[in-house]
Each structure stands twice: as C-alpha cells, then as structure tokens.
Coordinates of C-alpha atoms in Angstrom, one line a residue:
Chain A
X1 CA 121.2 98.2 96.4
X2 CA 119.6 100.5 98.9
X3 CA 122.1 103.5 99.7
X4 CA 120.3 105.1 102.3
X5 CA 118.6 102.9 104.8
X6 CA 115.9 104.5 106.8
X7 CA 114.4 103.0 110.3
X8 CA 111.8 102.5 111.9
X9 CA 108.8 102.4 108.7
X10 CA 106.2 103.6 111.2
X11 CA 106.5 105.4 114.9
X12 CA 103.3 106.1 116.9
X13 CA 104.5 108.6 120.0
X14 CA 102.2 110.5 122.3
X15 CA 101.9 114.4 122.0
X16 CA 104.9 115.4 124.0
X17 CA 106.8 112.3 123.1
X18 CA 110.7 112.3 121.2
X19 CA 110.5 110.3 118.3
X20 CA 113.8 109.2 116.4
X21 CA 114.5 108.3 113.2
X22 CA 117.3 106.9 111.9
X23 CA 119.5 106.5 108.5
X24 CA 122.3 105.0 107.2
X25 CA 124.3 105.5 104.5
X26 CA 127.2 103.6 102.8
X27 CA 128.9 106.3 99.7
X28 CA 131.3 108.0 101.6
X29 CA 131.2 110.9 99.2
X30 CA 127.8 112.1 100.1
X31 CA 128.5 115.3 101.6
X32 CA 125.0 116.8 102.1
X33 CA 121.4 115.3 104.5
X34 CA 118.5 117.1 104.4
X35 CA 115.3 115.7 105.7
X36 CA 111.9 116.1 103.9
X37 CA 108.3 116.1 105.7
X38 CA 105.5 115.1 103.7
X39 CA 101.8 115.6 104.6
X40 CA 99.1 113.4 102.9
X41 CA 97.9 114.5 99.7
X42 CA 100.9 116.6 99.5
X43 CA 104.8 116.8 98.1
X44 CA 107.9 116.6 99.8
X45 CA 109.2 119.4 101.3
X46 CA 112.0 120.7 102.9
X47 CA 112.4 120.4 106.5
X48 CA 116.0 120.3 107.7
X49 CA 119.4 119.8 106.0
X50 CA 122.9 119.1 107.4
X51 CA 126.3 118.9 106.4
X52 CA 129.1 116.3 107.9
X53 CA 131.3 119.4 109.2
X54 CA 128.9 119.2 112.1
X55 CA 127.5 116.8 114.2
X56 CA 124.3 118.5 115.3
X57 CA 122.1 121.1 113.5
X58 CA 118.8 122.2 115.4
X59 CA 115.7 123.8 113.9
X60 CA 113.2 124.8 115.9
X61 CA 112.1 121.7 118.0
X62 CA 113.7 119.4 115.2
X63 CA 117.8 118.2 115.2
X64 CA 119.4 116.6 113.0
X65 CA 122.5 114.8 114.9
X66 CA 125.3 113.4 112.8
X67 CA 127.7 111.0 113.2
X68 CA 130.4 110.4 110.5
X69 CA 132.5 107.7 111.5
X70 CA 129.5 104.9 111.7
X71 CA 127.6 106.9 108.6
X72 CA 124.9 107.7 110.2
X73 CA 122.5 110.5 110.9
X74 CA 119.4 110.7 112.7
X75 CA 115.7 113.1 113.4
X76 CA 114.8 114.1 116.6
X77 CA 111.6 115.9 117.2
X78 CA 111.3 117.7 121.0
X79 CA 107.9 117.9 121.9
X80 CA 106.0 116.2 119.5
X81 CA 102.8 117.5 118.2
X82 CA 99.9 115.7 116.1
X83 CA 100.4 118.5 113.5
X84 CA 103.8 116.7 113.2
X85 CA 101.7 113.1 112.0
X86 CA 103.7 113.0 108.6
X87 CA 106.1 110.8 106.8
X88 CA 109.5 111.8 106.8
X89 CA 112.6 111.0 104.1
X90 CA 115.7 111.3 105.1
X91 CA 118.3 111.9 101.7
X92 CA 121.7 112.0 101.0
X93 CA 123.7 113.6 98.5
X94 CA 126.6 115.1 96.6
X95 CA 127.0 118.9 97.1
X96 CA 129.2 119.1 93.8
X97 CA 127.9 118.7 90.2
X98 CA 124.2 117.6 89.5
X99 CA 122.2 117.6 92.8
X100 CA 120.5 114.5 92.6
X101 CA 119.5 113.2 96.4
X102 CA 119.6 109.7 97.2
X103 CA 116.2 109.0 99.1
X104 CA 115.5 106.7 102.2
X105 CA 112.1 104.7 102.0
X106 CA 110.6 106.8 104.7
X107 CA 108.9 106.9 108.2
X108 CA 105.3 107.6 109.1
X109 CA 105.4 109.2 111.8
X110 CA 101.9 109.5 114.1
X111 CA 101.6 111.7 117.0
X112 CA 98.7 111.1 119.0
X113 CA 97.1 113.7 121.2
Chain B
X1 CA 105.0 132.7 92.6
X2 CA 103.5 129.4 92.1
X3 CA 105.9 126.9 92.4
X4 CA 106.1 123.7 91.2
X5 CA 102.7 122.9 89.1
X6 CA 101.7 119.5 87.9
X7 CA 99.0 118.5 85.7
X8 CA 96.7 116.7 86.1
X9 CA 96.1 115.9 89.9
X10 CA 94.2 112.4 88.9
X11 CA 94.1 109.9 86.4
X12 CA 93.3 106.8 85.5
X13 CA 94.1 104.6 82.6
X14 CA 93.9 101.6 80.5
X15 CA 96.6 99.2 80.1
X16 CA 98.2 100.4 76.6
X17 CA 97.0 103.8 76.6
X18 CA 99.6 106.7 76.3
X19 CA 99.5 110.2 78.5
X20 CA 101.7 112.8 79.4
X21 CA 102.2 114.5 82.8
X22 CA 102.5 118.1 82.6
X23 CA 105.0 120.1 85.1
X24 CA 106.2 123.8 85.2
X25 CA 108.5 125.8 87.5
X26 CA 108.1 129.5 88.0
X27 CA 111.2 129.7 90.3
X28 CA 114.0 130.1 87.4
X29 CA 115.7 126.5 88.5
X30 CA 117.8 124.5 86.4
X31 CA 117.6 121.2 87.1
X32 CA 114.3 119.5 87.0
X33 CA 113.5 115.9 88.2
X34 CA 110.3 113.0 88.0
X35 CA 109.7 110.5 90.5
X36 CA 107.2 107.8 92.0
X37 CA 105.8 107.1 95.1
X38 CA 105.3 103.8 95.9
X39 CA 104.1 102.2 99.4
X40 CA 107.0 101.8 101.4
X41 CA 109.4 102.2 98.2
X42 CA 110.6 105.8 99.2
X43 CA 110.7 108.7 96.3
X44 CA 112.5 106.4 93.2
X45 CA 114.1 108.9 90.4
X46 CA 112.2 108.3 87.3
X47 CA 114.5 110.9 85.1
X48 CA 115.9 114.2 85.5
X49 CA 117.0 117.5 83.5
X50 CA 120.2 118.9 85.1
X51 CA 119.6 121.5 82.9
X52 CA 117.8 122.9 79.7
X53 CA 118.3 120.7 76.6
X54 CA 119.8 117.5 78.8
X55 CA 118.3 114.9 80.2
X56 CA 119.2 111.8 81.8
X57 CA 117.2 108.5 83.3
X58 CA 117.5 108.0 86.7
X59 CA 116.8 104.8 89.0
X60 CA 113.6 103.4 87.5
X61 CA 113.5 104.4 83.9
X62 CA 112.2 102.1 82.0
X63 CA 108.3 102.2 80.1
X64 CA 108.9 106.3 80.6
X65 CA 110.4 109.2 78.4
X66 CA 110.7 113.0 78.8
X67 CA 110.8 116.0 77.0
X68 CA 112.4 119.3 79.3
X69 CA 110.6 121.5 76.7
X70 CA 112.1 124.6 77.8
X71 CA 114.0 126.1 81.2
X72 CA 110.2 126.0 83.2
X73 CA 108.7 122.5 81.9
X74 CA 109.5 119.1 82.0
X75 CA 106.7 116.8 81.0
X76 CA 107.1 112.7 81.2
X77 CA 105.4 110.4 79.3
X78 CA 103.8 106.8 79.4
X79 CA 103.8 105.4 75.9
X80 CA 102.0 102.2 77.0
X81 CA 100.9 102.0 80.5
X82 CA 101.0 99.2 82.2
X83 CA 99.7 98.4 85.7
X84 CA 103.0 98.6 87.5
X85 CA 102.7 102.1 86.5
X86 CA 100.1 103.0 89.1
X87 CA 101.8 105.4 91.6
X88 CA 102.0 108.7 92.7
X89 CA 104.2 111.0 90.3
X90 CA 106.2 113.6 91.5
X91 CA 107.8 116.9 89.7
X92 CA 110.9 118.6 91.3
X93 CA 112.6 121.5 91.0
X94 CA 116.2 122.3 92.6
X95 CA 118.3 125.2 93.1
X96 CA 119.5 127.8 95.8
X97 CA 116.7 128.3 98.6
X98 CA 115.9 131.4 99.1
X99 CA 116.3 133.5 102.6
X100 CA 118.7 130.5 103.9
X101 CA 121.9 131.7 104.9
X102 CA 123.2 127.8 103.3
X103 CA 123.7 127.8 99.5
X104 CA 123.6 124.2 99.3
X105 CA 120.5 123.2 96.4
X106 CA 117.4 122.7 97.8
X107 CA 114.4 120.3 96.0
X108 CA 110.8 121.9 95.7
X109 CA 108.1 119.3 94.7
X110 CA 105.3 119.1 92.8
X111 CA 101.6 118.5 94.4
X112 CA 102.1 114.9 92.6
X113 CA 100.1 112.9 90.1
X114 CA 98.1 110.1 91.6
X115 CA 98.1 107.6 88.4
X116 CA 95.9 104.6 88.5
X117 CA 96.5 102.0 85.2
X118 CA 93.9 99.0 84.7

C-alpha cells in the first residue's frame, strides 16, 4: 500500500518554466513534509520541509503549498533553472517518536535551457 | 565534518556470495537508517537503528541483516545475494539540522552503494 503518492514520474519544463509536483497522502497522523532533491550519482538531500500549521512555506524560488483537508501537498519551483534537472521525493512523517519518513516514488525533473 | 560515509561506492557480486556495506556518521545522530533505490520504486527502508543497541526492519527486509556497531556505524549485510538485490544502497542519518530555526529531525544521506548481483 503506497502511503504517499507522488505525480507526475517525469517533468521536462523550459528554463524559466514553473514546474509542479504533487503528493498525496492518506495517514492522517503524519504531521511533518519535507522534500528531498537528488542529483545523479548523489544522495538525497534536504531541500524543503513543511508542517500542516501552514499552508505555504517558501524557500528561495522553491514553495511548498499545503493543503490539509484534501491531504495533499505540492513543489513549486519559480524560475526554473537546468541546475535544478534532479529528481525530487516528496516524504511524510510523524514528528513524535522515531523519525522514520514515508517516501513518494519520485519525480525527475529536467529543465532545459 | 564528513558526514555520512559509505563503503564501498561499487560492487558487484555473485549470486550466493555474502558482503557487507560499511556506513559511519560523524554528526553525533541517533538514529541511523538503510535503504534502496530502485527505478521508479522511490527510497524503500531496508532497516533502521532508532538508536544505539536497537534495531528494527523496515519495509523491505527480507535477504538483509544489520549490526549498529556503535553510536557512528551501522553496517548491513547480504548473506546470500541474489539478483533482486541489485540497487542502489543508501545510509542515513537523522537528527536536529543545524543553523535551522525548525527543530523538527532532518535525514542526511550517504553517497550510496551501487550494488550489482549476477
């Protein structure tokens, strides 16, 4: 059973272009999203995390935008840049006890020039 | 400050034969977490170490163990590889980030493991 469904599995945008990428999730008790960026050859990391007290959290030219009632939460990136070309998870998780993140499947994301 | 380590980057093995993949944190974390990599499969949790002296399997468990051998390492072993075992492995770390004003755990990963069984 997939807990955290992530759309689209690829995205090819123009430099300058928004892409969006979207999850869903279905445990009401997660309580905490970040979103990971991953470069080829390379882990996971970090890229932008928020929490359902809010319904939009901007980083830079990334946002996270939130929406509890349908359990869902999405990526935009404003002025895409082929240094963004990546694959991107989106997670969900508990903040309380063992931090263990539910992962979506993940989005390659290409940005051409 | 290094990290997240893995060892080794590459490898490639026989059906049957045994290995173990090496990780280390430098960053004083407790918990401590494998996964794999797979086309279109996302990150899947192989096991994880919540803290020193526990562990626990996660979502794919199964033709893996692990041995947290102290607070910095967590190594995870293939007793008898098969092929469904070729992937990319992944080490992870988790605890407070620093110079973020939210407290909330944060995952640091590994370079990976790119495991190839024949």
């Amino acid at each position: 059973q997939q807990q955290v469904k992530q759309s689209p599995q690829s995205l090819i945008v123009q430099k300058g272009g928004i892409p969006i990428i979207n999850c869903a999730y279905e445990n009401t008790a997660f309580d905490y999203f970040p979103w990971y960026q991953q470069f080829p050859g390379k882990g996971p990391a970090l890229l932008i995390a928020i929490r359902p007290d809010v319904s939009e959290k901007k980083e830079g030219r990334f946002t996270i935008s939130f929406n509890k009632s349908a359990k869902q939460f999405s990526l935009h990136i404003m002025d895409s840049q082929p240094g963004d070309s990546a694959t991107y998870f989106c997670a969900a998780s508990r903040i309380r006890g063992s931090y263990i993140p539910t992962f979506g499947r993940g989005t390659s994301l290409i940005v051409h020039p | 400050n290094a990290g997240v380590t893995q060892t080794p980057k590459f490898q490639v093995l026989k059906t049957g034969q045994s290995m173990t993949l090496q990780c280390a944190q430098d960053m004083n974390h407790n918990s401590m977490y494998w996964y794999r990599q797979d086309p279109g499969m996302g990150l899947r949790l192989i096991y994880y170490s919540a803290s020193e002296g526990t562990t626990d399997k996660g979502e794919v468990p199964n033709g893996y163990n692990v041995s947290r051998l102290n607070k910095r390492e967590f190594s995870l072993r293939l007793e008898s590889a098969a092929p469904s075992q070729t992937s990319v492995y992944f080490c992870a770390s988790s605890g407070p980030p620093p110079l973020r004003v939210d407290p909330t755990d944060t995952q640091y990963f590994g370079p990976g493991t790119r495991l190839t069984v024949l």
